């Protein structure tokens, strides 16, 4: 499958890249990180793509997918997603997982969800379902998308042929790392509010 996607990019360039990233965020089975990193390797000196232009294209594609997903979630609601979401990888189990993250961490789930396989495709739908203000959603989604796109494009740009081993390590430890960071953040916030409450008394 990856070879077919790479052929599309080879034939249609930036247009194919934009469409694939948009579709991948909506839920079509596209290997987003691998794709971005592969294109990143093509932005090395002498490559067919230019780094700045590529970043703009993949960011635009990602945000298009995020906006479309938000609007779908906002318009059709949760029951529709549970019934028909399986056609774009939105299985009930994955929706419940993403919903749990969303209830615990709010819009930070949208920000960090890009880096967690099986989560980023659903947080945008759930943002629309839950009625999150569009400007707030765009702030978190846009910032997270920029970080995500820049990270994997830059990795591909500098690492190139060693990407497969790097992706294995990222997918193996990213979820654990984010979970630990979330716990640390929660503890820090709890201590902060406790200290603040004591000072107010």
mmCIF file of C-alpha atoms in Angstrom:
data_model
loop_
_atom_site.group_PDB
_atom_site.id
_atom_site.type_symbol
_atom_site.label_atom_id
_atom_site.label_comp_id
_atom_site.label_asym_id
_atom_site.label_seq_id
_atom_site.Cartn_x
_atom_site.Cartn_y
_atom_site.Cartn_z
ATOM 1 C CA UNK A 1 0.000 0.000 0.000
ATOM 2 C CA UNK A 2 2.798 2.398 0.885
ATOM 3 C CA UNK A 3 4.353 1.853 -2.529
ATOM 4 C CA UNK A 4 1.074 2.812 -4.210
ATOM 5 C CA UNK A 5 0.849 5.993 -2.139
ATOM 6 C CA UNK A 6 4.436 6.878 -2.946
ATOM 7 C CA UNK A 7 3.688 6.375 -6.643
ATOM 8 C CA UNK A 8 0.743 8.775 -6.350
ATOM 9 C CA UNK A 9 2.995 11.403 -4.827
ATOM 10 C CA UNK A 10 5.587 10.776 -7.505
ATOM 11 C CA UNK A 11 3.009 11.344 -10.251
ATOM 12 C CA UNK A 12 0.871 14.128 -8.768
ATOM 13 C CA UNK A 13 3.235 15.775 -6.297
ATOM 14 C CA UNK A 14 1.841 18.277 -3.829
ATOM 15 C CA UNK A 15 -1.784 17.740 -4.898
ATOM 16 C CA UNK A 16 -1.634 14.038 -4.003
ATOM 17 C CA UNK A 17 0.084 14.856 -0.724
ATOM 18 C CA UNK A 18 -2.639 17.332 0.233
ATOM 19 C CA UNK A 19 -5.468 14.916 -0.632
ATOM 20 C CA UNK A 20 -3.856 11.966 1.158
ATOM 21 C CA UNK A 21 -3.252 13.903 4.391
ATOM 22 C CA UNK A 22 -6.815 15.232 4.353
ATOM 23 C CA UNK A 23 -8.253 11.763 3.801
ATOM 24 C CA UNK A 24 -5.987 10.238 6.445
ATOM 25 C CA UNK A 25 -7.244 12.572 9.162
ATOM 26 C CA UNK A 26 -10.873 11.925 8.217
ATOM 27 C CA UNK A 27 -10.280 8.201 8.725
ATOM 28 C CA UNK A 28 -9.166 6.700 5.419
ATOM 29 C CA UNK A 29 -6.347 4.189 6.161
ATOM 30 C CA UNK A 30 -3.364 6.308 5.172
ATOM 31 C CA UNK A 31 -0.033 5.885 7.050
ATOM 32 C CA UNK A 32 0.205 9.576 7.914
ATOM 33 C CA UNK A 33 3.508 9.709 9.796
ATOM 34 C CA UNK A 34 5.275 7.376 7.378
ATOM 35 C CA UNK A 35 3.989 9.389 4.462
ATOM 36 C CA UNK A 36 5.135 12.710 5.902
ATOM 37 C CA UNK A 37 8.527 11.341 6.824
ATOM 38 C CA UNK A 38 8.966 9.800 3.380
ATOM 39 C CA UNK A 39 8.179 13.125 1.744
ATOM 40 C CA UNK A 40 10.501 14.756 4.252
ATOM 41 C CA UNK A 41 13.322 12.575 2.947
ATOM 42 C CA UNK A 42 12.560 13.956 -0.527
ATOM 43 C CA UNK A 43 13.145 17.502 0.714
ATOM 44 C CA UNK A 44 16.830 16.815 1.359
ATOM 45 C CA UNK A 45 19.272 18.753 -0.855
ATOM 46 C CA UNK A 46 18.800 17.616 -4.440
ATOM 47 C CA UNK A 47 15.353 16.139 -3.738
ATOM 48 C CA UNK A 48 12.225 16.859 -5.799
ATOM 49 C CA UNK A 49 10.345 18.650 -2.989
ATOM 50 C CA UNK A 50 11.027 21.898 -1.161
ATOM 51 C CA UNK A 51 10.831 21.761 2.636
ATOM 52 C CA UNK A 52 8.833 24.969 3.241
ATOM 53 C CA UNK A 53 6.290 24.293 0.504
ATOM 54 C CA UNK A 54 5.868 20.696 1.648
ATOM 55 C CA UNK A 55 5.223 21.786 5.226
ATOM 56 C CA UNK A 56 2.536 24.229 4.063
ATOM 57 C CA UNK A 57 0.869 21.529 1.928
ATOM 58 C CA UNK A 58 0.785 18.806 4.601
ATOM 59 C CA UNK A 59 -0.352 21.295 7.234
ATOM 60 C CA UNK A 60 -3.153 22.506 4.951
ATOM 61 C CA UNK A 61 -4.172 18.921 4.217
ATOM 62 C CA UNK A 62 -4.174 17.989 7.890
ATOM 63 C CA UNK A 63 -6.243 21.005 8.878
ATOM 64 C CA UNK A 64 -8.707 20.389 6.045
ATOM 65 C CA UNK A 65 -9.272 16.885 7.378
ATOM 66 C CA UNK A 66 -9.658 18.198 10.922
ATOM 67 C CA UNK A 67 -12.221 20.832 9.923
ATOM 68 C CA UNK A 68 -14.242 18.368 7.835
ATOM 69 C CA UNK A 69 -14.235 15.835 10.691
ATOM 70 C CA UNK A 70 -15.304 18.476 13.214
ATOM 71 C CA UNK A 71 -18.174 19.591 10.998
ATOM 72 C CA UNK A 72 -19.315 16.002 10.441
ATOM 73 C CA UNK A 73 -19.285 15.351 14.188
ATOM 74 C CA UNK A 74 -21.132 18.596 14.824
ATOM 75 C CA UNK A 75 -23.812 17.861 12.224
ATOM 76 C CA UNK A 76 -24.502 14.132 12.616
ATOM 77 C CA UNK A 77 -23.812 13.511 16.322
ATOM 78 C CA UNK A 78 -22.559 10.509 18.251
ATOM 79 C CA UNK A 79 -25.268 7.890 17.385
ATOM 80 C CA UNK A 80 -24.537 8.286 13.669
ATOM 81 C CA UNK A 81 -20.791 7.872 14.256
ATOM 82 C CA UNK A 82 -21.302 4.727 16.330
ATOM 83 C CA UNK A 83 -23.510 3.257 13.633
ATOM 84 C CA UNK A 84 -21.611 4.150 10.480
ATOM 85 C CA UNK A 85 -18.164 5.168 11.678
ATOM 86 C CA UNK A 86 -16.747 1.690 11.131
ATOM 87 C CA UNK A 87 -16.496 2.477 7.406
ATOM 88 C CA UNK A 88 -13.741 5.007 8.163
ATOM 89 C CA UNK A 89 -12.075 3.165 11.084
ATOM 90 C CA UNK A 90 -14.326 4.803 13.704
ATOM 91 C CA UNK A 91 -15.103 1.573 15.542
ATOM 92 C CA UNK A 92 -17.124 1.818 18.795
ATOM 93 C CA UNK A 93 -14.100 0.641 20.793
ATOM 94 C CA UNK A 94 -11.859 3.336 19.364
ATOM 95 C CA UNK A 95 -14.533 5.984 19.782
ATOM 96 C CA UNK A 96 -14.931 5.040 23.456
ATOM 97 C CA UNK A 97 -11.165 5.209 23.957
ATOM 98 C CA UNK A 98 -10.928 8.650 22.365
ATOM 99 C CA UNK A 99 -14.011 9.820 24.252
ATOM 100 C CA UNK A 100 -12.414 8.767 27.544
ATOM 101 C CA UNK A 101 -9.319 10.801 26.721
ATOM 102 C CA UNK A 102 -11.480 13.724 25.679
ATOM 103 C CA UNK A 103 -13.448 13.740 28.934
ATOM 104 C CA UNK A 104 -10.268 13.533 31.004
ATOM 105 C CA UNK A 105 -8.071 16.027 29.225
ATOM 106 C CA UNK A 106 -10.470 18.154 27.171
ATOM 107 C CA UNK A 107 -9.038 19.948 24.158
ATOM 108 C CA UNK A 108 -5.511 18.914 25.117
ATOM 109 C CA UNK A 109 -6.554 15.548 23.688
ATOM 110 C CA UNK A 110 -6.863 17.237 20.307
ATOM 111 C CA UNK A 111 -3.411 18.788 20.718
ATOM 112 C CA UNK A 112 -1.580 15.617 21.793
ATOM 113 C CA UNK A 113 -3.872 13.193 19.965
ATOM 114 C CA UNK A 114 -1.951 13.629 16.717
ATOM 115 C CA UNK A 115 0.944 11.686 18.225
ATOM 116 C CA UNK A 116 -1.155 8.762 19.521
ATOM 117 C CA UNK A 117 -2.101 6.150 16.909
ATOM 118 C CA UNK A 118 -5.811 5.344 17.059
ATOM 119 C CA UNK A 119 -6.730 8.614 18.783
ATOM 120 C CA UNK A 120 -6.067 11.499 16.398
ATOM 121 C CA UNK A 121 -8.690 10.321 13.911
ATOM 122 C CA UNK A 122 -11.458 10.582 16.497
ATOM 123 C CA UNK A 123 -10.774 13.608 18.666
ATOM 124 C CA UNK A 124 -11.904 15.954 15.904
ATOM 125 C CA UNK A 125 -15.221 14.149 15.508
ATOM 126 C CA UNK A 126 -15.777 14.182 19.254
ATOM 127 C CA UNK A 127 -14.947 17.889 19.408
ATOM 128 C CA UNK A 128 -17.783 18.522 16.987
ATOM 129 C CA UNK A 129 -20.144 16.178 18.814
ATOM 130 C CA UNK A 130 -19.455 17.808 22.180
ATOM 131 C CA UNK A 131 -20.149 21.302 20.873
ATOM 132 C CA UNK A 132 -16.671 22.732 21.476
ATOM 133 C CA UNK A 133 -16.451 26.294 20.177
ATOM 134 C CA UNK A 134 -14.961 26.232 16.695
ATOM 135 C CA UNK A 135 -12.325 28.896 17.409
ATOM 136 C CA UNK A 136 -11.095 26.990 20.473
ATOM 137 C CA UNK A 137 -10.984 23.784 18.472
ATOM 138 C CA UNK A 138 -8.999 25.479 15.714
ATOM 139 C CA UNK A 139 -6.517 26.886 18.227
ATOM 140 C CA UNK A 140 -5.695 23.492 19.747
ATOM 141 C CA UNK A 141 -6.036 21.520 16.508
ATOM 142 C CA UNK A 142 -3.999 24.012 14.530
ATOM 143 C CA UNK A 143 -1.159 24.173 17.055
ATOM 144 C CA UNK A 144 -1.027 20.410 17.474
ATOM 145 C CA UNK A 145 -1.148 19.864 13.716
ATOM 146 C CA UNK A 146 1.734 22.260 13.128
ATOM 147 C CA UNK A 147 3.876 20.485 15.730
ATOM 148 C CA UNK A 148 2.951 17.053 14.359
ATOM 149 C CA UNK A 149 3.609 17.934 10.722
ATOM 150 C CA UNK A 150 6.868 19.710 11.482
ATOM 151 C CA UNK A 151 8.121 16.825 13.642
ATOM 152 C CA UNK A 152 7.681 14.042 11.099
ATOM 153 C CA UNK A 153 8.606 16.092 8.055
ATOM 154 C CA UNK A 154 11.820 17.193 9.775
ATOM 155 C CA UNK A 155 12.611 13.626 10.902
ATOM 156 C CA UNK A 156 12.294 12.476 7.318
ATOM 157 C CA UNK A 157 14.380 15.385 6.089
ATOM 158 C CA UNK A 158 17.323 14.565 8.358
ATOM 159 C CA UNK A 159 17.061 10.815 8.964
ATOM 160 C CA UNK A 160 15.821 9.419 5.671
ATOM 161 C CA UNK A 161 16.623 5.707 5.330
ATOM 162 C CA UNK A 162 16.503 4.963 9.075
ATOM 163 C CA UNK A 163 12.813 5.869 9.414
ATOM 164 C CA UNK A 164 11.373 2.372 9.914
ATOM 165 C CA UNK A 165 13.355 1.735 13.101
ATOM 166 C CA UNK A 166 12.549 5.206 14.382
ATOM 167 C CA UNK A 167 8.795 4.737 13.814
ATOM 168 C CA UNK A 168 8.886 1.472 15.751
ATOM 169 C CA UNK A 169 10.381 3.216 18.774
ATOM 170 C CA UNK A 170 7.992 6.169 18.518
ATOM 171 C CA UNK A 171 4.874 4.001 18.338
ATOM 172 C CA UNK A 172 6.150 1.714 21.095
ATOM 173 C CA UNK A 173 6.879 4.418 23.649
ATOM 174 C CA UNK A 174 4.875 7.515 22.623
ATOM 175 C CA UNK A 175 1.660 6.413 24.322
ATOM 176 C CA UNK A 176 3.455 5.580 27.582
ATOM 177 C CA UNK A 177 5.383 8.848 27.501
ATOM 178 C CA UNK A 178 2.260 10.953 26.966
ATOM 179 C CA UNK A 179 0.444 9.054 29.705
ATOM 180 C CA UNK A 180 3.244 9.765 32.177
ATOM 181 C CA UNK A 181 3.339 13.425 31.138
ATOM 182 C CA UNK A 182 -0.419 13.680 31.597
ATOM 183 C CA UNK A 183 -0.160 12.256 35.123
ATOM 184 C CA UNK A 184 2.667 14.645 36.006
ATOM 185 C CA UNK A 185 0.669 17.580 34.657
ATOM 186 C CA UNK A 186 -2.393 16.507 36.645
ATOM 187 C CA UNK A 187 -0.355 16.238 39.856
ATOM 188 C CA UNK A 188 1.233 19.645 39.288
ATOM 189 C CA UNK A 189 -2.156 21.244 38.673
ATOM 190 C CA UNK A 190 -3.655 19.571 41.746
ATOM 191 C CA UNK A 191 -0.793 20.836 43.940
ATOM 192 C CA UNK A 192 -1.092 24.301 42.426
ATOM 193 C CA UNK A 193 -4.822 24.605 43.115
ATOM 194 C CA UNK A 194 -4.393 23.147 46.599
ATOM 195 C CA UNK A 195 -1.673 25.691 47.390
ATOM 196 C CA UNK A 196 -3.786 28.464 45.921
ATOM 197 C CA UNK A 197 -6.780 27.419 48.006
ATOM 198 C CA UNK A 198 -4.713 27.418 51.201
ATOM 199 C CA UNK A 199 -3.418 30.912 50.478
ATOM 200 C CA UNK A 200 -6.948 32.136 49.941
ATOM 201 C CA UNK A 201 -8.050 30.831 53.362
#
